[in-house]
Amino acid sequence: MTVNISNCTSGGGKQIGLWFVRHLLENRPGDLTLSFIINTAHTALLDIDHAADVLVVPASPMRSLRSRRLAHAFLRSRQPDCLFSIFGPPGLRWKNHVCGLANAFVTSCDVRLLREIYGFAWPIHYIKNRMFARLMTKPNFLVFETEVERGSFCEREGYPRDMTMVVPNSVNNVFWTHKATQRENAIEPSAFFRLLFVTSNHPHKNNHRLPEYVRSLKQAGFNSFEIATTLTEREFAPIETAMGSDAAHIRLTGRLDIAELIEEYELCDAVILPSAIETFSAAYNEARFTARPLLVSNIPSAQDVCASFATFFDPRQPETFVAGVRDVLRNLPERSRTSWQSRLSVMEPEEKAAMYVNLIRRAAGANCEATAQG
């Protein structure tokens, strides 16, 4: 069996891909012969011994013909019973291919949203996303993170539902074992508060809405606050120009390791996630395991996952964001407690790994049976 994380190079995909490979290296299933396809972006982050059967490609096979050729040559030489790609589209094809799908643009090719996010360039991105969606119909089995995304994809692409399953997102072991400090006091509008925006430099994250959010908070009477964001100085530069003096309310953390990220969660009073589109953001669960209220866009996947504890707002309407902030601060102890309690419904990391491994076993076993019959 070959595990492919070569296209997991950033964000949640990279985090989950590295976590699963580490899990397999530390808990090698005795009934599986493992090989791995990883990216040069992973080598410094994985402790791989010389006995491991590993191919390191220079870039994602979706973007590099050389990487695609190297990966296919590796697969032909190993002849695995199953290729398991954590996220898709992976840019690879194999006779028995199980693939995860966590790209919201693939599952939700919404023209209105693409117009809003990309402006006049939306047709290019629509064509690209439709191409990616068609590529995702090629694997033998697909894994989704939410029921909403599975239903949307199967209906639109005509993909057999019985060839899919849902494996929800979890958190890594550091968050799982974290001893959170709950918020015990409400915050008055005149008092200082902190919000945390865990993001990346992708248009659908709605980073460009920060100026209107800050301006609307000030117009509503909130003057003493800070929004910490994981953007870098370079990424924030065009937004800072639009904000003028309001940029004083923004603190840039840049990219954070897990320990630093938990510190930022502990520092903040609430987490905001104004994405225009998302599948299962890591922040959904990280907010729960740090007992922080979550203000999140009222998009279907977020409502599917976070209905029991989050406060929803329309990211295009700053007044709904302000109303959400006001409600959370006024009821901070209750919102913090609800977020913390909701963590009990989150799948354990070990359970998620077991679901992946069992799926791989079934897929590999089915392929062996088919080969024997042939």
Short mmCIF file of C-alpha atoms in Angstrom, two decimals:
data_model
loop_
_atom_site.label_atom_id
_atom_site.label_comp_id
_atom_site.label_asym_id
_atom_site.label_seq_id
_atom_site.Cartn_x
_atom_site.Cartn_y
_atom_site.Cartn_z
CA MET A 1 0.00 0.00 0.00
CA THR A 2 1.28 3.46 -0.92
CA VAL A 3 0.31 6.61 0.98
CA ASN A 4 0.57 9.80 -1.05
CA ILE A 5 0.78 13.25 0.58
CA SER A 6 2.87 14.86 -2.18
CA ASN A 7 0.22 17.50 -2.87
CA CYS A 8 -0.34 18.38 0.83
CA THR A 9 1.97 21.38 0.91
CA SER A 10 0.14 24.01 2.98
CA GLY A 11 -2.54 24.65 5.58
CA GLY A 12 -4.74 21.91 6.97
CA GLY A 13 -3.85 19.49 4.18
CA LYS A 14 -0.17 19.60 5.10
CA GLN A 15 -0.96 19.26 8.80
CA ILE A 16 -3.24 16.23 8.33
CA GLY A 17 -0.97 14.58 5.77
CA LEU A 18 2.07 14.81 8.06
CA TRP A 19 0.03 13.59 11.03
CA PHE A 20 -1.14 10.46 9.20
CA VAL A 21 2.32 9.57 7.87
CA ARG A 22 3.79 10.02 11.36
CA HIS A 23 1.05 7.78 12.74
CA LEU A 24 1.85 5.03 10.22
CA LEU A 25 5.60 5.28 10.83
CA GLU A 26 5.11 5.01 14.60
CA ASN A 27 2.37 2.34 14.50
CA ARG A 28 3.22 0.24 11.46
CA PRO A 29 0.27 -2.08 10.73
CA GLY A 30 1.79 -5.56 10.56
CA ASP A 31 -0.49 -6.69 7.74
CA LEU A 32 0.39 -3.79 5.40
CA THR A 33 3.56 -3.26 3.40
CA LEU A 34 3.89 0.51 3.33
CA SER A 35 5.51 2.93 0.93
CA PHE A 36 5.16 6.72 0.83
CA ILE A 37 5.17 9.53 -1.72
CA ILE A 38 6.01 12.83 -0.05
CA ASN A 39 7.14 16.31 -1.03
CA THR A 40 10.44 18.10 -0.38
CA ALA A 41 8.36 20.42 1.86
CA HIS A 42 7.88 17.44 4.22
CA THR A 43 11.42 16.06 4.58
CA ALA A 44 12.53 18.33 7.43
CA LEU A 45 9.27 17.68 9.28
CA LEU A 46 9.25 13.88 9.17
CA ASP A 47 11.57 11.51 11.02
CA ILE A 48 11.89 8.82 8.35
CA ASP A 49 14.39 6.00 8.89
CA HIS A 50 16.45 4.57 6.04
CA ALA A 51 14.42 1.37 6.03
CA ALA A 52 11.25 3.20 4.99
CA ASP A 53 10.25 2.96 1.33
CA VAL A 54 9.86 6.62 0.40
CA LEU A 55 9.81 8.67 -2.78
CA VAL A 56 10.41 12.41 -2.36
CA VAL A 57 9.11 14.52 -5.26
CA PRO A 58 10.10 18.17 -5.81
CA ALA A 59 6.54 19.50 -6.18
CA SER A 60 2.90 18.48 -6.23
CA PRO A 61 2.17 16.08 -9.14
CA MET A 62 -0.82 18.32 -9.92
CA ARG A 63 1.62 21.10 -10.78
CA SER A 64 4.74 19.28 -11.92
CA LEU A 65 5.03 16.86 -14.84
CA ARG A 66 8.39 15.66 -13.48
CA SER A 67 6.87 14.83 -10.10
CA ARG A 68 3.98 13.03 -11.82
CA ARG A 69 6.37 10.90 -13.87
CA LEU A 70 8.52 10.09 -10.82
CA ALA A 71 5.44 9.10 -8.80
CA HIS A 72 3.99 6.90 -11.54
CA ALA A 73 7.36 5.17 -12.05
CA PHE A 74 7.51 4.54 -8.28
CA LEU A 75 3.99 3.05 -8.31
CA ARG A 76 4.76 0.80 -11.28
CA SER A 77 7.88 -0.53 -9.53
CA ARG A 78 6.06 -1.19 -6.22
CA GLN A 79 2.71 -2.36 -7.65
CA PRO A 80 0.77 -1.50 -4.47
CA ASP A 81 -2.67 -3.07 -3.96
CA CYS A 82 -3.93 0.39 -3.05
CA LEU A 83 -2.85 4.01 -3.49
CA PHE A 84 -4.22 6.23 -0.73
CA SER A 85 -4.02 9.99 -1.40
CA ILE A 86 -4.96 12.06 1.65
CA PHE A 87 -6.33 15.02 -0.34
CA GLY A 88 -7.34 15.53 -3.92
CA PRO A 89 -7.03 16.01 -6.71
CA PRO A 90 -3.61 14.36 -6.36
CA GLY A 91 -2.53 14.44 -10.00
CA LEU A 92 -1.95 10.67 -9.98
CA ARG A 93 -3.83 7.69 -11.39
CA TRP A 94 -3.70 4.11 -10.19
CA LYS A 95 -5.82 1.00 -10.73
CA ASN A 96 -7.03 0.99 -7.10
CA HIS A 97 -7.03 4.55 -5.81
CA VAL A 98 -8.68 5.81 -2.62
CA CYS A 99 -8.64 9.58 -2.42
CA GLY A 100 -9.63 12.15 0.16
CA LEU A 101 -11.33 15.32 -1.02
CA ALA A 102 -11.10 18.46 1.09
CA ASN A 103 -11.11 21.18 -1.53
CA ALA A 104 -14.32 23.18 -1.18
CA PHE A 105 -13.90 24.70 -4.64
CA VAL A 106 -14.00 21.24 -6.19
CA THR A 107 -17.17 20.26 -4.38
CA SER A 108 -18.90 23.66 -4.61
CA CYS A 109 -18.29 25.33 -7.96
CA ASP A 110 -20.53 28.26 -7.05
CA VAL A 111 -20.41 30.89 -9.81
CA ARG A 112 -21.67 33.67 -7.53
CA LEU A 113 -18.92 33.01 -5.01
CA LEU A 114 -16.23 32.74 -7.67
CA ARG A 115 -17.33 36.09 -9.10
CA GLU A 116 -17.21 37.63 -5.65
CA ILE A 117 -13.78 36.21 -4.84
CA TYR A 118 -11.95 36.51 -8.18
CA GLY A 119 -13.79 39.32 -9.95
CA PHE A 120 -13.32 39.38 -13.73
CA ALA A 121 -10.97 36.37 -13.51
CA TRP A 122 -13.73 34.07 -12.22
CA PRO A 123 -14.20 32.10 -15.51
CA ILE A 124 -10.58 30.91 -15.38
CA HIS A 125 -11.04 29.60 -11.85
CA TYR A 126 -14.42 28.07 -12.70
CA ILE A 127 -12.88 26.09 -15.58
CA LYS A 128 -9.98 25.00 -13.36
CA ASN A 129 -12.30 23.90 -10.56
CA ARG A 130 -14.58 22.00 -12.94
CA MET A 131 -11.51 20.26 -14.37
CA PHE A 132 -10.39 19.33 -10.84
CA ALA A 133 -13.88 18.02 -10.08
CA ARG A 134 -13.84 15.82 -13.16
CA LEU A 135 -10.40 14.51 -12.18
CA MET A 136 -11.85 13.57 -8.79
CA THR A 137 -14.35 11.22 -10.42
CA LYS A 138 -11.47 8.95 -11.55
CA PRO A 139 -10.44 7.34 -8.20
CA ASN A 140 -12.23 4.17 -7.10
CA PHE A 141 -13.32 5.59 -3.76
CA LEU A 142 -13.62 9.10 -2.30
CA VAL A 143 -13.41 10.27 1.32
CA PHE A 144 -15.15 13.51 2.33
CA GLU A 145 -14.88 15.55 5.52
CA THR A 146 -18.54 16.58 5.74
CA GLU A 147 -21.87 15.14 4.66
CA VAL A 148 -22.74 18.43 2.94
CA GLU A 149 -19.69 18.21 0.67
CA ARG A 150 -20.31 14.53 -0.12
CA GLY A 151 -23.92 15.18 -1.09
CA SER A 152 -23.04 18.21 -3.21
CA PHE A 153 -20.29 16.40 -5.11
CA CYS A 154 -22.15 13.13 -5.72
CA GLU A 155 -25.26 14.93 -6.97
CA ARG A 156 -23.44 17.26 -9.32
CA GLU A 157 -20.87 14.83 -10.69
CA GLY A 158 -23.05 11.70 -10.68
CA TYR A 159 -20.50 9.91 -8.50
CA PRO A 160 -21.87 6.73 -6.80
CA ARG A 161 -22.62 7.49 -3.18
CA ASP A 162 -21.80 3.92 -2.14
CA MET A 163 -18.24 4.58 -3.34
CA THR A 164 -17.79 7.34 -0.76
CA MET A 165 -17.57 7.80 2.97
CA VAL A 166 -17.29 10.67 5.46
CA VAL A 167 -14.32 10.88 7.83
CA PRO A 168 -14.65 14.09 9.88
CA ASN A 169 -11.68 16.24 10.76
CA SER A 170 -10.09 15.91 14.18
CA VAL A 171 -7.23 17.76 15.88
CA ASN A 172 -3.63 16.74 16.36
CA ASN A 173 -2.52 15.19 19.63
CA VAL A 174 -1.16 18.48 21.00
CA PHE A 175 -4.59 20.13 20.85
CA TRP A 176 -6.30 16.91 21.98
CA THR A 177 -4.37 16.85 25.26
CA HIS A 178 -4.35 20.62 25.82
CA LYS A 179 -5.69 21.85 29.17
CA ALA A 180 -7.76 24.86 28.13
CA THR A 181 -8.50 27.91 30.25
CA GLN A 182 -12.16 28.86 29.93
CA ARG A 183 -13.29 32.49 29.90
CA GLU A 184 -15.17 33.25 33.11
CA ASN A 185 -16.18 36.91 32.73
CA ALA A 186 -18.16 38.84 30.15
CA ILE A 187 -16.46 41.77 28.41
CA GLU A 188 -18.06 45.20 28.31
CA PRO A 189 -18.07 47.11 24.99
CA SER A 190 -15.63 49.66 26.43
CA ALA A 191 -13.14 47.03 27.60
CA PHE A 192 -10.23 45.62 25.63
CA PHE A 193 -10.70 42.30 23.80
CA ARG A 194 -8.75 40.14 21.36
CA LEU A 195 -9.95 38.22 18.32
CA LEU A 196 -7.91 35.58 16.50
CA PHE A 197 -8.14 35.03 12.74
CA VAL A 198 -6.27 31.87 11.68
CA THR A 199 -5.94 32.25 7.92
CA SER A 200 -3.74 31.90 4.84
CA ASN A 201 -3.20 34.03 1.78
CA HIS A 202 -6.05 32.57 -0.30
CA PRO A 203 -8.84 34.78 -1.69
CA HIS A 204 -11.67 32.65 -0.27
CA LYS A 205 -10.43 33.34 3.28
CA ASN A 206 -11.84 36.88 2.95
CA ASN A 207 -8.75 38.58 4.38
CA HIS A 208 -9.67 41.62 2.30
CA ARG A 209 -12.73 42.17 4.52
CA LEU A 210 -10.63 43.03 7.56
CA PRO A 211 -10.78 46.81 6.88
CA GLU A 212 -14.60 46.86 6.86
CA TYR A 213 -14.80 44.64 9.94
CA VAL A 214 -12.47 46.91 11.92
CA ARG A 215 -14.25 50.03 10.69
CA SER A 216 -17.67 48.61 11.60
CA LEU A 217 -16.51 47.62 15.08
CA LYS A 218 -15.28 51.17 15.69
CA GLN A 219 -18.49 52.68 14.37
CA ALA A 220 -20.41 50.43 16.78
CA GLY A 221 -18.47 51.84 19.74
CA PHE A 222 -15.74 49.22 20.07
CA ASN A 223 -12.46 51.13 20.24
CA SER A 224 -10.18 48.98 22.37
CA PHE A 225 -9.53 45.72 20.56
CA GLU A 226 -6.99 43.71 18.61
CA ILE A 227 -7.34 41.20 15.80
CA ALA A 228 -4.38 38.82 15.63
CA THR A 229 -3.97 37.19 12.23
CA THR A 230 -1.57 34.58 10.87
CA LEU A 231 -0.86 36.61 7.74
CA THR A 232 2.72 37.68 7.06
CA GLU A 233 3.80 41.30 6.59
CA ARG A 234 4.04 40.81 2.84
CA GLU A 235 0.57 39.28 2.63
CA PHE A 236 -0.93 42.01 4.79
CA ALA A 237 0.72 44.94 2.97
CA PRO A 238 -2.10 45.65 0.43
CA ILE A 239 -4.73 45.32 3.17
CA GLU A 240 -2.77 47.68 5.43
CA THR A 241 -2.80 50.32 2.70
CA ALA A 242 -6.60 50.11 2.54
CA MET A 243 -6.93 50.32 6.33
CA GLY A 244 -4.84 53.38 7.03
CA SER A 245 -4.71 54.15 10.77
CA ASP A 246 -7.18 51.32 11.48
CA ALA A 247 -4.29 48.91 10.85
CA ALA A 248 -3.20 49.64 14.42
CA HIS A 249 -5.90 47.19 15.51
CA ILE A 250 -4.21 44.33 13.61
CA ARG A 251 -1.35 42.24 15.01
CA LEU A 252 0.50 39.98 12.59
CA THR A 253 1.76 36.68 13.96
CA GLY A 254 2.90 35.18 10.67
CA ARG A 255 2.89 31.39 10.31
CA LEU A 256 2.94 29.60 13.66
CA ASP A 257 4.04 26.20 14.90
CA ILE A 258 1.56 24.23 17.02
CA ALA A 259 2.84 25.49 20.38
CA GLU A 260 2.75 29.12 19.20
CA LEU A 261 -0.71 28.64 17.72
CA ILE A 262 -2.10 27.32 21.01
CA GLU A 263 -0.62 30.35 22.79
CA GLU A 264 -2.51 32.64 20.40
CA TYR A 265 -5.75 30.75 21.04
CA GLU A 266 -5.22 31.15 24.79
CA LEU A 267 -4.54 34.87 24.41
CA CYS A 268 -7.70 35.59 22.42
CA ASP A 269 -11.26 35.98 23.64
CA ALA A 270 -12.86 34.59 20.47
CA VAL A 271 -11.91 33.08 17.10
CA ILE A 272 -13.22 34.49 13.82
CA LEU A 273 -13.43 32.67 10.49
CA PRO A 274 -15.11 34.78 7.76
CA SER A 275 -14.33 32.45 4.83
CA ALA A 276 -16.49 32.70 1.73
CA ILE A 277 -16.17 28.94 1.29
CA GLU A 278 -14.63 26.17 3.36
CA THR A 279 -14.89 22.42 3.93
CA PHE A 280 -13.77 21.50 7.46
CA SER A 281 -11.35 24.13 8.72
CA ALA A 282 -8.94 23.02 11.44
CA ALA A 283 -10.03 26.12 13.38
CA TYR A 284 -13.50 24.61 13.83
CA ASN A 285 -12.05 22.03 16.21
CA GLU A 286 -9.10 24.01 17.53
CA ALA A 287 -11.49 26.62 18.94
CA ARG A 288 -13.32 23.87 20.82
CA PHE A 289 -10.18 22.37 22.34
CA THR A 290 -9.05 25.79 23.57
CA ALA A 291 -12.54 26.70 24.88
CA ARG A 292 -12.78 29.75 22.64
CA PRO A 293 -16.06 30.93 21.08
CA LEU A 294 -16.13 30.71 17.29
CA LEU A 295 -17.63 33.38 15.01
CA VAL A 296 -17.90 31.77 11.61
CA SER A 297 -19.43 32.40 8.19
CA ASN A 298 -22.93 31.04 7.72
CA ILE A 299 -21.80 28.70 4.94
CA PRO A 300 -23.29 25.18 4.66
CA SER A 301 -20.23 23.21 5.76
CA ALA A 302 -19.74 25.38 8.86
CA GLN A 303 -23.41 25.03 9.78
CA ASP A 304 -23.08 21.27 9.29
CA VAL A 305 -20.10 21.00 11.64
CA CYS A 306 -20.42 23.90 14.10
CA ALA A 307 -24.18 24.30 14.73
CA SER A 308 -23.92 23.17 18.36
CA PHE A 309 -21.46 25.83 19.51
CA ALA A 310 -20.64 28.57 16.96
CA THR A 311 -22.09 32.02 16.32
CA PHE A 312 -22.81 32.57 12.62
CA PHE A 313 -22.67 35.74 10.52
CA ASP A 314 -22.82 36.73 6.87
CA PRO A 315 -19.22 37.62 5.89
CA ARG A 316 -20.52 40.07 3.28
CA GLN A 317 -22.46 42.06 5.88
CA PRO A 318 -20.15 43.68 8.48
CA GLU A 319 -23.10 44.57 10.70
CA THR A 320 -23.80 40.85 11.27
CA PHE A 321 -20.15 40.39 12.23
CA VAL A 322 -20.41 43.21 14.75
CA ALA A 323 -23.63 41.74 16.15
CA GLY A 324 -21.87 38.38 16.53
CA VAL A 325 -18.92 39.95 18.36
CA ARG A 326 -21.28 41.84 20.68
CA ASP A 327 -23.24 38.68 21.47
CA VAL A 328 -20.11 36.62 22.17
CA LEU A 329 -18.53 39.22 24.44
CA ARG A 330 -21.76 39.72 26.38
CA ASN A 331 -22.12 35.96 26.92
CA LEU A 332 -18.44 35.01 26.97
CA PRO A 333 -18.51 32.51 29.88
CA GLU A 334 -21.45 30.63 28.36
CA ARG A 335 -20.00 30.67 24.84
CA SER A 336 -16.61 29.50 26.15
CA ARG A 337 -18.22 26.68 28.12
CA THR A 338 -20.37 25.59 25.15
CA SER A 339 -17.33 25.52 22.86
CA TRP A 340 -15.37 23.43 25.37
CA GLN A 341 -18.21 20.97 25.92
CA SER A 342 -18.74 20.50 22.18
CA ARG A 343 -15.24 19.03 21.87
CA LEU A 344 -16.72 15.79 23.22
CA SER A 345 -18.32 15.18 19.81
CA VAL A 346 -14.99 15.46 17.96
CA MET A 347 -13.47 12.24 16.68
CA GLU A 348 -10.27 11.16 18.44
CA PRO A 349 -7.12 11.36 16.26
CA GLU A 350 -6.54 7.63 16.76
CA GLU A 351 -10.09 6.85 15.68
CA LYS A 352 -9.66 8.87 12.50
CA ALA A 353 -6.37 7.08 11.75
CA ALA A 354 -8.07 3.72 12.34
CA MET A 355 -10.85 4.63 9.90
CA TYR A 356 -8.26 5.49 7.24
CA VAL A 357 -6.29 2.28 7.83
CA ASN A 358 -9.40 0.08 7.79
CA LEU A 359 -10.53 1.71 4.56
CA ILE A 360 -7.12 1.02 3.03
CA ARG A 361 -7.29 -2.60 4.21
CA ARG A 362 -10.69 -3.05 2.58
CA ALA A 363 -9.56 -1.44 -0.66
CA ALA A 364 -6.35 -3.48 -0.79
CA GLY A 365 -8.23 -6.68 0.05
CA ALA A 366 -10.83 -6.05 -2.64
CA ASN A 367 -8.07 -5.49 -5.19
CA CYS A 368 -6.30 -8.73 -4.20
CA GLU A 369 -9.58 -10.64 -4.51
CA ALA A 370 -10.30 -9.14 -7.93
CA THR A 371 -6.77 -9.99 -9.10
CA ALA A 372 -7.10 -13.59 -7.89
CA GLN A 373 -10.44 -14.00 -9.68
CA GLY A 374 -9.01 -12.50 -12.85
#
